[in-house]
CSV table of C-alpha atoms in Angstrom, one decimal:
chain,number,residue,atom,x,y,z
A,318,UNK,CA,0.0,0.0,0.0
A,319,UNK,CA,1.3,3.1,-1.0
A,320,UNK,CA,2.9,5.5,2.2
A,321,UNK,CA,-0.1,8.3,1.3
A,322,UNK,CA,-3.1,5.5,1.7
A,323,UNK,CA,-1.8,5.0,4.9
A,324,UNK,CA,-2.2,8.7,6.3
A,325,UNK,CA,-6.1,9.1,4.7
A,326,UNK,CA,-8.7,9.4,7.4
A,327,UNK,CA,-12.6,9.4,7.0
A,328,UNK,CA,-14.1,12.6,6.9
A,329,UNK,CA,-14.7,14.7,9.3
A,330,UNK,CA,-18.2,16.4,9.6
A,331,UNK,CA,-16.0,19.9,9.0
A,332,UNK,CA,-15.1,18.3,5.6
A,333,UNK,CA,-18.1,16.6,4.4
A,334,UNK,CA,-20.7,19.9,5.7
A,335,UNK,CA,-18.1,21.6,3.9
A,336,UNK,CA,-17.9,19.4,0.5
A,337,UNK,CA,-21.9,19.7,0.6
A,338,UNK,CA,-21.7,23.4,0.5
A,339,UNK,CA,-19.1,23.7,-2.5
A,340,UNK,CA,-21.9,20.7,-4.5
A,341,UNK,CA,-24.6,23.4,-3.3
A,342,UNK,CA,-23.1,26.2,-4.8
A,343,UNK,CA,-22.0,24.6,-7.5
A,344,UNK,CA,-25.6,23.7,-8.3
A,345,UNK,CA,-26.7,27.0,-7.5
A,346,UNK,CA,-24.0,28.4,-10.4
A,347,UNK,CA,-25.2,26.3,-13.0
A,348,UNK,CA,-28.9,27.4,-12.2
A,349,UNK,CA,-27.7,30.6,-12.1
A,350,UNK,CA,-26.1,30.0,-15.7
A,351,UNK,CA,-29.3,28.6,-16.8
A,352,UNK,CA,-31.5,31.6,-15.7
A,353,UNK,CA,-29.6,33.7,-17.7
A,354,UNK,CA,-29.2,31.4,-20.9
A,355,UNK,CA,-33.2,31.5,-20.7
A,356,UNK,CA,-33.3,27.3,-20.7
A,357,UNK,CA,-37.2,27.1,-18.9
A,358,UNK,CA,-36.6,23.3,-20.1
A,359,UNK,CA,-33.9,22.7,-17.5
A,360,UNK,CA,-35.2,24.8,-14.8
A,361,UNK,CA,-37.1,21.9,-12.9
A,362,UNK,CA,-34.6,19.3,-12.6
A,363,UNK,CA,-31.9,21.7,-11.2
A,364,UNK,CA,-34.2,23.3,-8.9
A,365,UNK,CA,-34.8,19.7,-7.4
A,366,UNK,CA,-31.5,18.5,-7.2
A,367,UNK,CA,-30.6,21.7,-5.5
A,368,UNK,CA,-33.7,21.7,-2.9
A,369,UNK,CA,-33.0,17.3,-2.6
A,370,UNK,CA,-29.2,18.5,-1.6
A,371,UNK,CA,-30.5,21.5,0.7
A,372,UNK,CA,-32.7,18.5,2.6
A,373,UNK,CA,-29.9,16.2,2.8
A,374,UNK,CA,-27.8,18.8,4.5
A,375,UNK,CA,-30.7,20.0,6.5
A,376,UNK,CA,-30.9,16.5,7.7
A,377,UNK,CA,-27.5,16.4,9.0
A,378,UNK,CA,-27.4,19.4,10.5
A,379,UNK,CA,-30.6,19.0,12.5
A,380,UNK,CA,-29.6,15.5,13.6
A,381,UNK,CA,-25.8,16.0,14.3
A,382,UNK,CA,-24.3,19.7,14.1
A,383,UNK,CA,-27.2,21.7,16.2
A,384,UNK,CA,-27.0,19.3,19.2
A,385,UNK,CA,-23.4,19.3,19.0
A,386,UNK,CA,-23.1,23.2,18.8
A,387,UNK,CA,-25.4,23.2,21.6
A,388,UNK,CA,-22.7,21.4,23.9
A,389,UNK,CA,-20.2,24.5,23.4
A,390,UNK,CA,-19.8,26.8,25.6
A,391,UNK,CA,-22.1,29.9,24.3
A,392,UNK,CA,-23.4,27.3,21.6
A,393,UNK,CA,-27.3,27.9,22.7
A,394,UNK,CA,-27.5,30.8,20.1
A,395,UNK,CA,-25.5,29.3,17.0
A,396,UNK,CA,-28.0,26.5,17.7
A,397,UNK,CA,-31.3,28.5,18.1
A,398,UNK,CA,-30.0,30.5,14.9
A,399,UNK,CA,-29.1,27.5,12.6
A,400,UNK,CA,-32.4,26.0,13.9
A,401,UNK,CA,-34.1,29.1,13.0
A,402,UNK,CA,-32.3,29.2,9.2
A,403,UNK,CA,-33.4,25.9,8.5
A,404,UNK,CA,-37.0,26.6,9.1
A,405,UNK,CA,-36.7,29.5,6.3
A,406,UNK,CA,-35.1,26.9,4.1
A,407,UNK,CA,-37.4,24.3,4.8
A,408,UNK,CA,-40.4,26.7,4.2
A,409,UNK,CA,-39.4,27.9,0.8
A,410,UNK,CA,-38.5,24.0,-0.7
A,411,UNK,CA,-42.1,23.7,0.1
A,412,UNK,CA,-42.9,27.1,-1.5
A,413,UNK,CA,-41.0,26.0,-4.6
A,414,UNK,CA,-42.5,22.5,-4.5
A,415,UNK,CA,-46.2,24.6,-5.2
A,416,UNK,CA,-45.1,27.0,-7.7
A,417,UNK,CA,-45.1,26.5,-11.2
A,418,UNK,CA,-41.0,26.4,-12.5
A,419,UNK,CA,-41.3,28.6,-15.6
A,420,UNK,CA,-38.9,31.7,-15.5
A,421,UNK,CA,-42.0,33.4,-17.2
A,422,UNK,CA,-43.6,32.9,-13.5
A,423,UNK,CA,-42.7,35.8,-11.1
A,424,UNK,CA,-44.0,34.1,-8.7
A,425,UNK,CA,-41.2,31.1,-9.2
A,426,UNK,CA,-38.4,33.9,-9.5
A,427,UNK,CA,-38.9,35.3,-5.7
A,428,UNK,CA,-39.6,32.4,-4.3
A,429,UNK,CA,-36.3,31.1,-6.1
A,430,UNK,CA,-34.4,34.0,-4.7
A,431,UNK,CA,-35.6,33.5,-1.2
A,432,UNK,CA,-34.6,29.6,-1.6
A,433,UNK,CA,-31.3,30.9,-1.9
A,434,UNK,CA,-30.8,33.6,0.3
A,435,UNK,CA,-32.1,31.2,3.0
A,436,UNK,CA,-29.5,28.5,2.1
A,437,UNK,CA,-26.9,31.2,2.1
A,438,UNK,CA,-27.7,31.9,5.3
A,439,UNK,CA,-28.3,28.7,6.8
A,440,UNK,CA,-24.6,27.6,5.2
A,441,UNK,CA,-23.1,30.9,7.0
A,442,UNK,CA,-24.5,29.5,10.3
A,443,UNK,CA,-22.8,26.2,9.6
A,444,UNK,CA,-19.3,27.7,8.5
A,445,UNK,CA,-19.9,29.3,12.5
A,446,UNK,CA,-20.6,26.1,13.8
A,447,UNK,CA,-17.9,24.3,12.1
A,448,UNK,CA,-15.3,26.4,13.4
A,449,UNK,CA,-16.6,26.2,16.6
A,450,UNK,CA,-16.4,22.2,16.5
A,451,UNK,CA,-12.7,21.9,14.6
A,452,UNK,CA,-11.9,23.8,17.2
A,453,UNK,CA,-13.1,22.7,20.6
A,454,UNK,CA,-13.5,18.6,19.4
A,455,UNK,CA,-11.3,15.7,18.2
A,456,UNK,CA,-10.6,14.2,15.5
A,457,UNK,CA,-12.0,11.4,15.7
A,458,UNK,CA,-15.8,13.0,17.2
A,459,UNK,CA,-15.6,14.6,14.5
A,460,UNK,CA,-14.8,11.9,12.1
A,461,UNK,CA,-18.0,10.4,14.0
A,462,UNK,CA,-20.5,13.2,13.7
A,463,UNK,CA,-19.9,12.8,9.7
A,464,UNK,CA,-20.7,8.9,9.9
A,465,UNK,CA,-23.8,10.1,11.9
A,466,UNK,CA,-24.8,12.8,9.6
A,467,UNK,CA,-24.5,10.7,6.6
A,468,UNK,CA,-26.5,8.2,8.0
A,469,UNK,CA,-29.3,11.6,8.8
A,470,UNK,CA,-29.0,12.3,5.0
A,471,UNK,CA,-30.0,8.7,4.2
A,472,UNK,CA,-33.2,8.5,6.9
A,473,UNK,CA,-34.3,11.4,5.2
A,474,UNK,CA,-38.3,11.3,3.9
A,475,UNK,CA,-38.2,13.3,0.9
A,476,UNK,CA,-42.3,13.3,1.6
A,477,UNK,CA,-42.1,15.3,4.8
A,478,UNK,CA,-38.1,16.7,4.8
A,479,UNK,CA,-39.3,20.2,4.3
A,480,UNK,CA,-42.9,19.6,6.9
């Protein structure tokens, strides 16, 4: 086995939160590129990947990183704030799951926007907690939160993720 095998590690839950975050965005830029190229045709599929990921990660941060913020010292508020900015997120998937995804329909277009100033927000919140944790836990917890949160993401019911 080569020397470099030897060193890898599983992820920790500061690598994967923060690998679902760069697939988020990276999501987000293609609808983005979309939007602007005028493609209606393409709008719904990316619009549910992106709001699937977003309930994936809200998953996992409900089940593992709020409860584990909450152990910090002055953790309480990230916590009551993350809980808080998945709420918004969870209440505009359901907004977008009701609204026709034309780019002809205003209505789609703000609700859009909110969608992803939400997630913004809610991923800002995380980067706060993740710091917090790669700072104040080991290695290995955190190597365990990520098996735990992984295993969130695939308990997730799609029919009631965003309820």
């Amino acid at each position: 086995m080569p020397e470099s095998a030897k060193t890898l590690r599983p992820p920790s839950i500061v690598g994967l939160t923060l690998a679902s975050h760069a697939n988020a965005k990276t999501a987000l830029a293609v609808l983005n590129n979309i939007v602007k190229a005028e493609k209606d045709h393409d709008i719904e599929k990316v619009v549910h990947y992106i709001t699937f990921q977003a309930q994936l990660q809200s998953a996992a941060s409900k089940s593992v990183l709020i409860p584990a913020i909450k152990e910090e010292e002055d953790g309480e508020s990230l916590a009551k704030s993350l809980v808080d900015q998945w709420e918004k997120v969870d209440a505009q998937i359901k907004a977008l799951d009701k609204t026709k995804k034309h780019l002809s329909n205003p209505e789609f277009t703000k609700v859009l926007a909110a969608f992803q100033e939400a997630l913004e927000a809610a991923y800002s919140d995380e980067h706060s907690v993740l710091r917090k944790l790669a700072d104040s836990q080991e290695e290995d917890v955190l190597e365990e939160q990520a098996k735990r949160a992984e295993s969130a993401k695939q308990d997730v019911n799609l029919d009631t993720a965003a309820a």
